[in-house]
Coordinates of C-alpha atoms in Angstrom, one line a residue:
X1 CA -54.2 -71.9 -52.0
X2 CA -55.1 -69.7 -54.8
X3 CA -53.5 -66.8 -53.0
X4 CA -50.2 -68.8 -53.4
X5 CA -50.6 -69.8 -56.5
X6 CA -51.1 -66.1 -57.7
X7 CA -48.1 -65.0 -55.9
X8 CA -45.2 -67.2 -55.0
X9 CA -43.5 -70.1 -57.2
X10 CA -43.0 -71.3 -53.9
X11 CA -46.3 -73.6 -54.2
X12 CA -48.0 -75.3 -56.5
X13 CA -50.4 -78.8 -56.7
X14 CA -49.8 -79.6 -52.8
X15 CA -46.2 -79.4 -53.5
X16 CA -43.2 -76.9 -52.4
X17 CA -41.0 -76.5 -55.4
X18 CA -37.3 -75.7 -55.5
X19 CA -37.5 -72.7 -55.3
X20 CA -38.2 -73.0 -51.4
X21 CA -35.7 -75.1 -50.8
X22 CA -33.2 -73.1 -53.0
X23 CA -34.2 -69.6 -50.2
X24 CA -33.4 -72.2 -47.1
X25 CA -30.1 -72.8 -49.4
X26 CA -29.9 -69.2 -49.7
X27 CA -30.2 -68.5 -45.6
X28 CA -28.2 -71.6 -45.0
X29 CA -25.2 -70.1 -46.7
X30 CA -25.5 -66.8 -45.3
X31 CA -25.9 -67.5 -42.0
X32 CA -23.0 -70.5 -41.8
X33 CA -20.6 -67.3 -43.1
X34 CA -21.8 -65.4 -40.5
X35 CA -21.4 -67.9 -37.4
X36 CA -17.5 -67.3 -36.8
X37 CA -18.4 -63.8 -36.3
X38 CA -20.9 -64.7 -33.3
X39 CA -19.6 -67.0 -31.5
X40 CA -18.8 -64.7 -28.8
X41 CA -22.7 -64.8 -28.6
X42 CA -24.2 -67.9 -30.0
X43 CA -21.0 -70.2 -28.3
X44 CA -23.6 -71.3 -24.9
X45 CA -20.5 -72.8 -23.4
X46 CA -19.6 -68.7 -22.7
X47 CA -22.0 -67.1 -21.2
X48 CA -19.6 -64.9 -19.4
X49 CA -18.3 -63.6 -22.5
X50 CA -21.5 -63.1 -24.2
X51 CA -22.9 -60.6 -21.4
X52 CA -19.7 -58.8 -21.5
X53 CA -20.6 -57.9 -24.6
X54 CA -24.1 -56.8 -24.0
X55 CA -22.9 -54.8 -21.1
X56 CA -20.6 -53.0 -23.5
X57 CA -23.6 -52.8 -26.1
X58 CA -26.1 -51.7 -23.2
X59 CA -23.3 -49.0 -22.3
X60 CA -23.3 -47.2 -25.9
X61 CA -26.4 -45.4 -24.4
X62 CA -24.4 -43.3 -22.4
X63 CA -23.1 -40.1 -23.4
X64 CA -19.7 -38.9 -22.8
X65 CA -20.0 -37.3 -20.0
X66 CA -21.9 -40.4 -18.5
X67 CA -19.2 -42.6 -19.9
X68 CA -16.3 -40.5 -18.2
X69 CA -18.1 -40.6 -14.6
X70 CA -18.4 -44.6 -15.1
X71 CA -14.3 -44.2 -13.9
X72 CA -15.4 -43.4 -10.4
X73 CA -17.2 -46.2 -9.8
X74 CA -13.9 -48.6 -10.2
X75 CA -13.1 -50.7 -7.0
X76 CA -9.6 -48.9 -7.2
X77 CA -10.8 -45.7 -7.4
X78 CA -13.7 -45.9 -5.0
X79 CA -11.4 -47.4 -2.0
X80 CA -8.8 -44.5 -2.9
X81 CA -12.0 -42.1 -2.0
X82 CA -13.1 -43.9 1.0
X83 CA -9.4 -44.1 2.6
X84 CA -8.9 -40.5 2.4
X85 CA -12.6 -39.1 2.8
X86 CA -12.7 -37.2 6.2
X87 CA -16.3 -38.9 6.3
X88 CA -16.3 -42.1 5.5
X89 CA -20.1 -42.9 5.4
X90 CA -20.8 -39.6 3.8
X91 CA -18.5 -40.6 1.3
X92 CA -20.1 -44.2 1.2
X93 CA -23.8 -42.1 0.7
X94 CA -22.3 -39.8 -2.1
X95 CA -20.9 -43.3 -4.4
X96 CA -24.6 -44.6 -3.4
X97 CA -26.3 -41.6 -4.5
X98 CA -23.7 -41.3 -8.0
X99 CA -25.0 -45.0 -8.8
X100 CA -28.5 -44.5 -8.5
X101 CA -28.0 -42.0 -10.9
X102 CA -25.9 -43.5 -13.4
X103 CA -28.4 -46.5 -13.3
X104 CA -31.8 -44.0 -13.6
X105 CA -30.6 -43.0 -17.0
X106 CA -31.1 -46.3 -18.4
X107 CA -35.3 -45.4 -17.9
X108 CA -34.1 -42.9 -20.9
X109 CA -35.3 -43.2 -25.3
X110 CA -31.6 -44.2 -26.2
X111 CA -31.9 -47.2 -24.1
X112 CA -35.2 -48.6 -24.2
X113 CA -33.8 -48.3 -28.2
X114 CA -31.0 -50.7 -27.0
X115 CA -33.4 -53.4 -25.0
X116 CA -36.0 -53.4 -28.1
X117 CA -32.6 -54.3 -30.8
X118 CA -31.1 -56.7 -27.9
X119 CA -34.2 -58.6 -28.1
X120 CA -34.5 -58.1 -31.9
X121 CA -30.9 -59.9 -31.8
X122 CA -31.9 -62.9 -30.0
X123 CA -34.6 -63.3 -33.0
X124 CA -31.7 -63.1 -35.7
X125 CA -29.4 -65.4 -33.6
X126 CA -32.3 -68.1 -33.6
X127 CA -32.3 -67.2 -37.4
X128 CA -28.6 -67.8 -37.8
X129 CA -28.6 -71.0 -35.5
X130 CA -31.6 -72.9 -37.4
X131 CA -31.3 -75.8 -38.6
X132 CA -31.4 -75.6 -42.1
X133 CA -29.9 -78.9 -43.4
X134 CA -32.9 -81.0 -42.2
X135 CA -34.8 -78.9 -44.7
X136 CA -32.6 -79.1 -47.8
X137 CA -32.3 -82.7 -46.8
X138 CA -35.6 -83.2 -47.8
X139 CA -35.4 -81.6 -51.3
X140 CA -32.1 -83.6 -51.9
X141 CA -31.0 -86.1 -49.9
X142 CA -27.8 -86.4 -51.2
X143 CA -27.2 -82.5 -50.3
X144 CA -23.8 -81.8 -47.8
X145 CA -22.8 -78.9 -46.2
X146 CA -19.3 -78.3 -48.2
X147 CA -20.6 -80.0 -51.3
X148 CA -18.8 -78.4 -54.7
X149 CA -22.0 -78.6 -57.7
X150 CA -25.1 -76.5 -56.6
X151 CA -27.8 -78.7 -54.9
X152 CA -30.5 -80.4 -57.3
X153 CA -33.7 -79.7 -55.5
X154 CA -36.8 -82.2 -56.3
X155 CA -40.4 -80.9 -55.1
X156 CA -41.3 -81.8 -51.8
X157 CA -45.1 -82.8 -50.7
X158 CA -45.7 -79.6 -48.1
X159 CA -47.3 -81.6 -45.5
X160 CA -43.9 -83.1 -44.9
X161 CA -42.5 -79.7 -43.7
X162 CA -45.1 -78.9 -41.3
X163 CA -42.5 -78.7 -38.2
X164 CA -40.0 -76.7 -40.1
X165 CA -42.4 -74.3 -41.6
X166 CA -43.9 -73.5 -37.7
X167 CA -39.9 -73.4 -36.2
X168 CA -39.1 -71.3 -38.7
X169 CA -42.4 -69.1 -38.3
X170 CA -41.8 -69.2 -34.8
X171 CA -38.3 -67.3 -34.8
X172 CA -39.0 -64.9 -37.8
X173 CA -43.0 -63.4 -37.3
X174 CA -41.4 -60.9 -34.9
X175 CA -38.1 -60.3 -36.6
X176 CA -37.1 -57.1 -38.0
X177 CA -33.6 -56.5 -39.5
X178 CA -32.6 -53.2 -39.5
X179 CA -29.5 -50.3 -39.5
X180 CA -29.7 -50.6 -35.9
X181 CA -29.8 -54.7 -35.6
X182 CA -27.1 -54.5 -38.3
X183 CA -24.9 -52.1 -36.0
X184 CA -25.5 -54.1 -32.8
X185 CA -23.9 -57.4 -34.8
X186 CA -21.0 -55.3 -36.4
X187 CA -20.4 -53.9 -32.7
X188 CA -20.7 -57.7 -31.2
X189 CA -17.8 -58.9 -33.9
X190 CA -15.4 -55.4 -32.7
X191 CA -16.2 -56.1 -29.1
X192 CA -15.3 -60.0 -29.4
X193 CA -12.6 -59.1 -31.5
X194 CA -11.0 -56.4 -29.5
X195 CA -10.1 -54.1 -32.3
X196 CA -11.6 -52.2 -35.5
X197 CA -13.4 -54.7 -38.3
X198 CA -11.7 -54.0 -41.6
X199 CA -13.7 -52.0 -44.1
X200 CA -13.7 -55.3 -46.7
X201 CA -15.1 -57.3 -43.3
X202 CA -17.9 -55.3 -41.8
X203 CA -18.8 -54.8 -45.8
X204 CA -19.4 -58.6 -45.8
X205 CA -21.1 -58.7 -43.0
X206 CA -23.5 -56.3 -44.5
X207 CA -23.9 -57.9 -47.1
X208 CA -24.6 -61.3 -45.1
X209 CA -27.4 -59.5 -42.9
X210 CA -29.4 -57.8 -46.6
X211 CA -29.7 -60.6 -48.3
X212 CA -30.9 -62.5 -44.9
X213 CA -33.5 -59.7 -44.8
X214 CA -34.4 -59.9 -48.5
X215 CA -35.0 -64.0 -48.0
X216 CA -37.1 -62.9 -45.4
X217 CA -38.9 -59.8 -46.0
X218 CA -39.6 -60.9 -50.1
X219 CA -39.6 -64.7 -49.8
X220 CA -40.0 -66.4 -46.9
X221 CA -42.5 -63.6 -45.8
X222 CA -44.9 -64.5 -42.6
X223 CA -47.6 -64.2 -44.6
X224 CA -46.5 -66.7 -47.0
X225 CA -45.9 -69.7 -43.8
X226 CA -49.1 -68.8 -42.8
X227 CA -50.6 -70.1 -46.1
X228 CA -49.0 -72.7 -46.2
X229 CA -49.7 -73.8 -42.3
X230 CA -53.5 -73.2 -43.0
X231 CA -53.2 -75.1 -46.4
X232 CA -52.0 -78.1 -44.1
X233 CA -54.2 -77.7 -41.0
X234 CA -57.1 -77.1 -43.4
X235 CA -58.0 -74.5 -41.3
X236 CA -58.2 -70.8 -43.1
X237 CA -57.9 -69.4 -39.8
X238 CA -54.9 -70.8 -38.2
X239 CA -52.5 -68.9 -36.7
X240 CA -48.7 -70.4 -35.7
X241 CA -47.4 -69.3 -32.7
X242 CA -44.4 -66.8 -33.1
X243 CA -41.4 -66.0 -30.4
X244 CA -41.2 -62.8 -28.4
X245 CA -37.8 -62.4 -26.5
X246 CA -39.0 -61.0 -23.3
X247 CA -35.2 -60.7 -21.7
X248 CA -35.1 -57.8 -19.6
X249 CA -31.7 -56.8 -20.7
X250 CA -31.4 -53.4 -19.0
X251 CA -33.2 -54.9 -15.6
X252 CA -30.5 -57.4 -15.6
X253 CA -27.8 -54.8 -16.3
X254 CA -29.3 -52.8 -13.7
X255 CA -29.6 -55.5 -10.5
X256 CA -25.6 -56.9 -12.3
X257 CA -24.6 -53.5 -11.4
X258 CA -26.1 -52.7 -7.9
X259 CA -25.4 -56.2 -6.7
X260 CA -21.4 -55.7 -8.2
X261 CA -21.4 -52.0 -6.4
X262 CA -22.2 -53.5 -3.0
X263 CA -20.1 -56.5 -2.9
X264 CA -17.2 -54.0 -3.8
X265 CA -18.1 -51.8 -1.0
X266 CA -18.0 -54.8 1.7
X267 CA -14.7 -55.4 0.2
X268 CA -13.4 -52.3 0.4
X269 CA -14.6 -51.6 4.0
X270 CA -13.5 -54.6 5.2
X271 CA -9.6 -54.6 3.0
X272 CA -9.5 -50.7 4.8
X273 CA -10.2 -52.0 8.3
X274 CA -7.5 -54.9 8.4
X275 CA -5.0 -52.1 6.6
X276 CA -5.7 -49.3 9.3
X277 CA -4.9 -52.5 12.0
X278 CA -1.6 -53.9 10.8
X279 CA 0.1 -52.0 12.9
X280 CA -1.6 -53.5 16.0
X281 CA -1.6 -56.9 14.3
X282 CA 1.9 -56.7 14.6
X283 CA 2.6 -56.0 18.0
X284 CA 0.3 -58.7 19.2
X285 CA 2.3 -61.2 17.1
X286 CA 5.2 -59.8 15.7
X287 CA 6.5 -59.7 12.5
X288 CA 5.9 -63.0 11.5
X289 CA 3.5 -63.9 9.3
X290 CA 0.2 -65.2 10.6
X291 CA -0.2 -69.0 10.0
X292 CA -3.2 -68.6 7.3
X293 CA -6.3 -70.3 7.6
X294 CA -6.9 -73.7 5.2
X295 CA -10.0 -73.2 2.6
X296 CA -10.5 -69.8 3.5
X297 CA -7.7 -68.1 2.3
X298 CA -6.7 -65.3 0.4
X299 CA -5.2 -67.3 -2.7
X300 CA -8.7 -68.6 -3.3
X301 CA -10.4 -65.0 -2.1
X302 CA -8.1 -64.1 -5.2
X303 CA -9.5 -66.3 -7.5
X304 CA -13.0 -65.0 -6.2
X305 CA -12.5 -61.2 -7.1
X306 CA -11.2 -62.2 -10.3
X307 CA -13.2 -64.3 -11.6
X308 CA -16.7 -62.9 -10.1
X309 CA -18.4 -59.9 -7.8
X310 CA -18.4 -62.5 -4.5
X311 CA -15.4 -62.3 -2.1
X312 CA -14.3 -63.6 1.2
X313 CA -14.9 -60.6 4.0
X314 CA -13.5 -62.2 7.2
X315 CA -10.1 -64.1 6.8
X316 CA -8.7 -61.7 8.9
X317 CA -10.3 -61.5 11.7
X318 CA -10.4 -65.5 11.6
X319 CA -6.8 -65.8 11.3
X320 CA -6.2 -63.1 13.9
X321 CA -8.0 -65.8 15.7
X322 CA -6.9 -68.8 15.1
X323 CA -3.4 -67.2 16.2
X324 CA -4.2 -66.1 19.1
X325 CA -5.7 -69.5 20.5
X326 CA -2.6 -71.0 19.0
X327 CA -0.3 -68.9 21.0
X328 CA -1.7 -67.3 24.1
X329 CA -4.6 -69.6 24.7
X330 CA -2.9 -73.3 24.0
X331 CA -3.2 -76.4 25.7
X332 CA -1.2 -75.3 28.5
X333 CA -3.2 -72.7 29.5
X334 CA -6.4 -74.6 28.7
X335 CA -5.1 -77.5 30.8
X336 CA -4.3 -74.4 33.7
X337 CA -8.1 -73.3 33.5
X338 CA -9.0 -76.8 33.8
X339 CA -7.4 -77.3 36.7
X340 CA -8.9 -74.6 38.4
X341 CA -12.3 -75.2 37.8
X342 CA -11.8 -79.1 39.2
X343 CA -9.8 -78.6 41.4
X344 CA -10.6 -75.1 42.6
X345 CA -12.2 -74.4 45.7
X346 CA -15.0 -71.4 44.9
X347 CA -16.6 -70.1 47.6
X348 CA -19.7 -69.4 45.1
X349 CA -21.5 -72.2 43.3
X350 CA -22.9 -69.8 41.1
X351 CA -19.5 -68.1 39.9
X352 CA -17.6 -71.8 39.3
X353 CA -20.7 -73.1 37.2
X354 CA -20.1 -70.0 34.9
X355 CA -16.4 -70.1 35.3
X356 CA -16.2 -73.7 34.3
X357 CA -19.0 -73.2 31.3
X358 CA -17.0 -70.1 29.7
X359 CA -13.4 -72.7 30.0
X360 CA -15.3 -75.4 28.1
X361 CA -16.6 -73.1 25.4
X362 CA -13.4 -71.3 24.7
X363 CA -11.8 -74.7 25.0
X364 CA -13.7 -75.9 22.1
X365 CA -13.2 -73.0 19.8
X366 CA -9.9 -73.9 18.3
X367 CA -11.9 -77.5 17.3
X368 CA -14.5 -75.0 15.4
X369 CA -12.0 -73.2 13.4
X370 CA -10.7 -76.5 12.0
X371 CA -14.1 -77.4 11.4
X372 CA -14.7 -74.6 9.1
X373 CA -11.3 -75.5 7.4
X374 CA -12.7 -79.1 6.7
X375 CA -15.4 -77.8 5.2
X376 CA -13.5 -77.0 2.6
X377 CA -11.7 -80.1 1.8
X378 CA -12.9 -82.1 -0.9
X379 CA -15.7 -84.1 0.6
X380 CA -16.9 -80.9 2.3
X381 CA -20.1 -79.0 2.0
X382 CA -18.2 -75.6 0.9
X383 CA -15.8 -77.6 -0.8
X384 CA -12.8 -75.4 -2.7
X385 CA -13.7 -77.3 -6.1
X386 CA -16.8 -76.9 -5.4
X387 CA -16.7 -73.1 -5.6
X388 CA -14.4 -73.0 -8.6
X389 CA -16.6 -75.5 -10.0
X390 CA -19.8 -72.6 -9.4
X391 CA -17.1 -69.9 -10.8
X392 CA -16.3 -72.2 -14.0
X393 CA -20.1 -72.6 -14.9
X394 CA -21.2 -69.3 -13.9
X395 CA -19.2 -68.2 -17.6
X396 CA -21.3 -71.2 -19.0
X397 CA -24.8 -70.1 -17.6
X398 CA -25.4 -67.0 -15.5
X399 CA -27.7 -69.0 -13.6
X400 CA -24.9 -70.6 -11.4
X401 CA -23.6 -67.5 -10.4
X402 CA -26.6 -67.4 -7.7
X403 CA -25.4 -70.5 -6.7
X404 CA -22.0 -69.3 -6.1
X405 CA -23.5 -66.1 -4.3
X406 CA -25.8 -68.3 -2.4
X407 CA -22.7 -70.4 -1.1
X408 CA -20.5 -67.6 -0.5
X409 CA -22.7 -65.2 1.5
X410 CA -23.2 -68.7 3.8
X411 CA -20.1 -69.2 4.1
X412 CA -19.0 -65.4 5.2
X413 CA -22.0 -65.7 7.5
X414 CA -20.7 -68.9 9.5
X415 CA -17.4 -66.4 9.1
X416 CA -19.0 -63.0 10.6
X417 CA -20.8 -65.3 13.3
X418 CA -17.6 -67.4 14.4
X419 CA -15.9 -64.0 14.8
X420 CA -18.8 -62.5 17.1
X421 CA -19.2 -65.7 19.3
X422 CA -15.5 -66.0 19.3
X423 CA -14.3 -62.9 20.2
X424 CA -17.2 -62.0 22.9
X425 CA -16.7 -65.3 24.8
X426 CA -12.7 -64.8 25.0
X427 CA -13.1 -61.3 26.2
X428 CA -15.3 -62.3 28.4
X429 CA -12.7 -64.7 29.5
X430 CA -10.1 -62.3 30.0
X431 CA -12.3 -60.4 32.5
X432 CA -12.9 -63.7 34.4
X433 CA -9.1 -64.5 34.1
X434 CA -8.1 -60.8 35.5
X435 CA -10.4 -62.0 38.1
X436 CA -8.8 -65.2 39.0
X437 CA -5.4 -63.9 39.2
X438 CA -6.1 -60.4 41.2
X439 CA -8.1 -62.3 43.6
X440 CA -4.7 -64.7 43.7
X441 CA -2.6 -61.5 45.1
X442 CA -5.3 -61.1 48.0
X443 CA -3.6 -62.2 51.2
X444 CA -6.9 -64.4 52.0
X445 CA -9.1 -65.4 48.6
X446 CA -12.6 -64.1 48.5
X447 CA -13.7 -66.5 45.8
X448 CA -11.3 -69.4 44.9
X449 CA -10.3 -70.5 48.7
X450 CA -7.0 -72.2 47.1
X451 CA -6.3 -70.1 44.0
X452 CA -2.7 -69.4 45.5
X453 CA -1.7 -73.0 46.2
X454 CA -2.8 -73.7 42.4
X455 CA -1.4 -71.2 40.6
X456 CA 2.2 -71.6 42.4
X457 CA 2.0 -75.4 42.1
X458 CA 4.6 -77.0 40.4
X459 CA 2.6 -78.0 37.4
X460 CA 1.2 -74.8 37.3
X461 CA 4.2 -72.1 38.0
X462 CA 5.1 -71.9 34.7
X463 CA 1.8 -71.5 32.8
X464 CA 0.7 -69.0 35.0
X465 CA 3.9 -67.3 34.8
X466 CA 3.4 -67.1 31.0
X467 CA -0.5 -66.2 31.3
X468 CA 0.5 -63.3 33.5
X469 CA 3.3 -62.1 31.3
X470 CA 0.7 -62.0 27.9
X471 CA -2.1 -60.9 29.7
X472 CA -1.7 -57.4 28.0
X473 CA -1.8 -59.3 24.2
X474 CA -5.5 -60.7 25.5
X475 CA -6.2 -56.7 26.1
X476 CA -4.6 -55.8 22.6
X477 CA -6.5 -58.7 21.4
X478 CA -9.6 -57.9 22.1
X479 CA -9.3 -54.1 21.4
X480 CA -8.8 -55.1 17.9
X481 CA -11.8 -57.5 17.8
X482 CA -13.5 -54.6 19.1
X483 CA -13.5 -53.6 15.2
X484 CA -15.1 -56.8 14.0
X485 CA -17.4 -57.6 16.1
X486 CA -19.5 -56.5 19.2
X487 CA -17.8 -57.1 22.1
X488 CA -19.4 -57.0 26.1
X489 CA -16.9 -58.2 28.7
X490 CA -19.3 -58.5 31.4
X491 CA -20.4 -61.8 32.4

């Protein structure tokens, strides 16, 4: 007590005098006439925006020549590399390799620098997002934000504080503003802004942040909320807790940067495999259009790339699909097959039980590809609003961007794994099929004792006519499956 008696006119007979409440005024003022400068930062509802910022901040480490190779690891210009590398995986290894060392100069002085004022920053945001009016409330009850006459500021007993004084301990013990916090905030305002503060505006801001620092640092010192905590503990050896940011900003920017890189590189790989295949796409359905898959579709793969590092990988090979069964494995070839195996006469029991199991399962395929459409109608577990929901947060909190990865790497693996199943039980099919039909040509059937008399049936004539005729799109078919999935024909 006698310690602030002897050097504050904060304190005196038990009581806080007007003079604290007038520094609170002081910081209250300040920091309102710096909060339309941070938003960008302080707004929660925009987390997206905020570590944009930081990014930009975290990339200030890097020196020009750093800064100019940062160009080669663009999604536009990496996929120009990869399409005309003679190697492609060596040229995959050599972006790998230029990342890892991009991303090992962050280990460097200039950025651990960077992470130490980042975290410093979160200190002076909890500075500038206190809440001050509570305080000054006390000292004057009628006092209003955008009152005209200066506040009249009554003592206050100090016990009645004793929250506010530990918040405010809390968020300034470990502050230091300094040139290099001061920079960080000026640089926040340009980023946000996109162009150059005026000289009159990052002046003010200056100002804003020194006379923050001389509240602090000469009046509303650490030493000086200590005293007055112990003064109303009682206890000359209390000590308030005070905030550390821990954020690992540069670990963040680090993993943000590796997990973009490889998302990219699926993309890329898989936009460069259905490019190089057009060609064959077309011949096996001409030059139509393909009827696109519902849910996942390219519009809302779109909205994915742009809006996040998740993408769909597989909508053409599923569409590729979903084609095919439409047109040269419909109903009435399905209802030929049928036939067959009930009404077929197989001279091996073995060979009609797998026959007829490899008919029912490729039967049922076009039924799963419409359930993977409905699961992303509204009511659906990978609903469309649903993931634009996931998108819309993740700007809001980070945090639901693994949600949205979580959901989308599920969803590409029901994808990848509908494609594999897909495409290895239809060429096995076509194998079975060639089968069928040669041992149909044999003047006396070795395996199917009535094959001929079905086939040229009048029901039949027809389909097998046109199953015979596309039987070279089911090879062109598979051929180009072959490039999304592992394919063995034999039974």
């Amino acid at each position: 007590e006698n310690t602030l008696k002897n050097s504050t006119s904060l304190y005196k007979n038990n009581m806080l005098q007007p003079s604290f409440a007038q520094a609170f005024y002081m910081l209250q003022k300040q920091t309102r006439a710096l909060e339309p400068y941070l938003l960008s930062i302080t707004n929660t509802a925009d987390a997206y925006l905020k570590e944009k910022i930081y990014v930009a901040l975290i990339e200030t480490g890097y020196n020009s020549e750093f800064s100019k190779n940062k160009k080669l690891f663009s999604y536009t210009e990496r996929k120009e590399r990869m399409k005309t590398a003679h190697k492609t995986l060596a040229e995959i290894e050599h972006q790998r390799k230029n990342l890892d060392d991009y991303i090992n100069h962050i280990k460097t002085p200039p950025f651990l620098k960077i992470q130490t004022t980042l975290q410093n920053l979160d200190l002076f945001i909890s500075v500038c997002n206190f809440n001050y009016i509570n305080c000054l409330h006390l000292f004057d009850s009628s006092f209003f934000i955008d009152q005209e006459n200066e506040p009249s500021f009554a003592p206050v007993e100090i016990a009645t504080l004793e929250t506010i004084l530990l918040d405010f301990y809390f968020i300034t013990a470990n502050l230091t503003i300094d040139g290099a916090l001061a920079r960080a905030v000026l640089a926040i305002i340009r980023i946000a802004k996109k162009e150059p503060l005026s000289a009159q505006t990052s002046h003010a801001i200056i100002t804003h942040i020194k006379t923050i620092r001389a509240v602090i640092n000469q009046i509303l010192t650490s030493e000086t909320l200590t005293h007055l905590l112990c003064l109303i503990k009682q206890d000359p050896s209390f000590e308030p807790q005070a905030m550390v940011s821990n954020k690992k900003y540069l670990e963040k920017y680090k993993n943000k940067a590796k997990q973009q890189f490889a998302a990219e590189e699926n993309r890329i790989q898989s936009e460069i495999q259905d490019e190089k295949l057009s060609t064959n796409i077309t011949k096996l359905f001409g030059k139509s259009n393909l009827n696109p898959l519902k849910g996942y579709t390219q519009e809302l793969n779109v909205f994915l790339q742009e809006n996040s590092p998740c993408s769909f990988l597989w909508i053409t090979p599923l569409e590729i699909i979903k084609n095919f069964l439409d047109k040269y494995f419909n109903e009435n070839i399905t209802s030929l097959l049928n036939d067959i195996v009930v009404e077929g006469f197989f001279l091996n029991p073995m060979y009609k039980t797998s026959f007829s199991s490899l008919v029912y399962t490729c039967s049922e395929f076009s039924n799963t590809i419409a359930t993977f459409e409905e699961s992303f109608s509204q009511s659906g577990p990978n609903s469309t609003a649903l993931i634009k929901g996931y998108v819309k947060d993740s700007k809001k909190d980070s945090e639901f961007e693994k949600n949205l990865q979580m959901l989308i790497d599920s969803v590409n693996k029901k994808a990848k794994d509908m494609v594999q199943t897909i495409s290895g039980n239809l060429a096995q099919l076509h194998t079975n099929i060639q089968r069928v039909l040669a041992d149909s040509k044999q003047s006396s059937p070795e395996e199917i004792e009535n094959i001929k008399v079905l086939l040229q049936s009048t029901r039949n004539y027809d389909k097998t006519e046109f199953l015979e005729r596309n039987l070279q799109k089911w090879h062109m078919f598979i051929e180009i499956m072959k490039n999304y999935a592992i394919i063995d024909k034999s039974n």
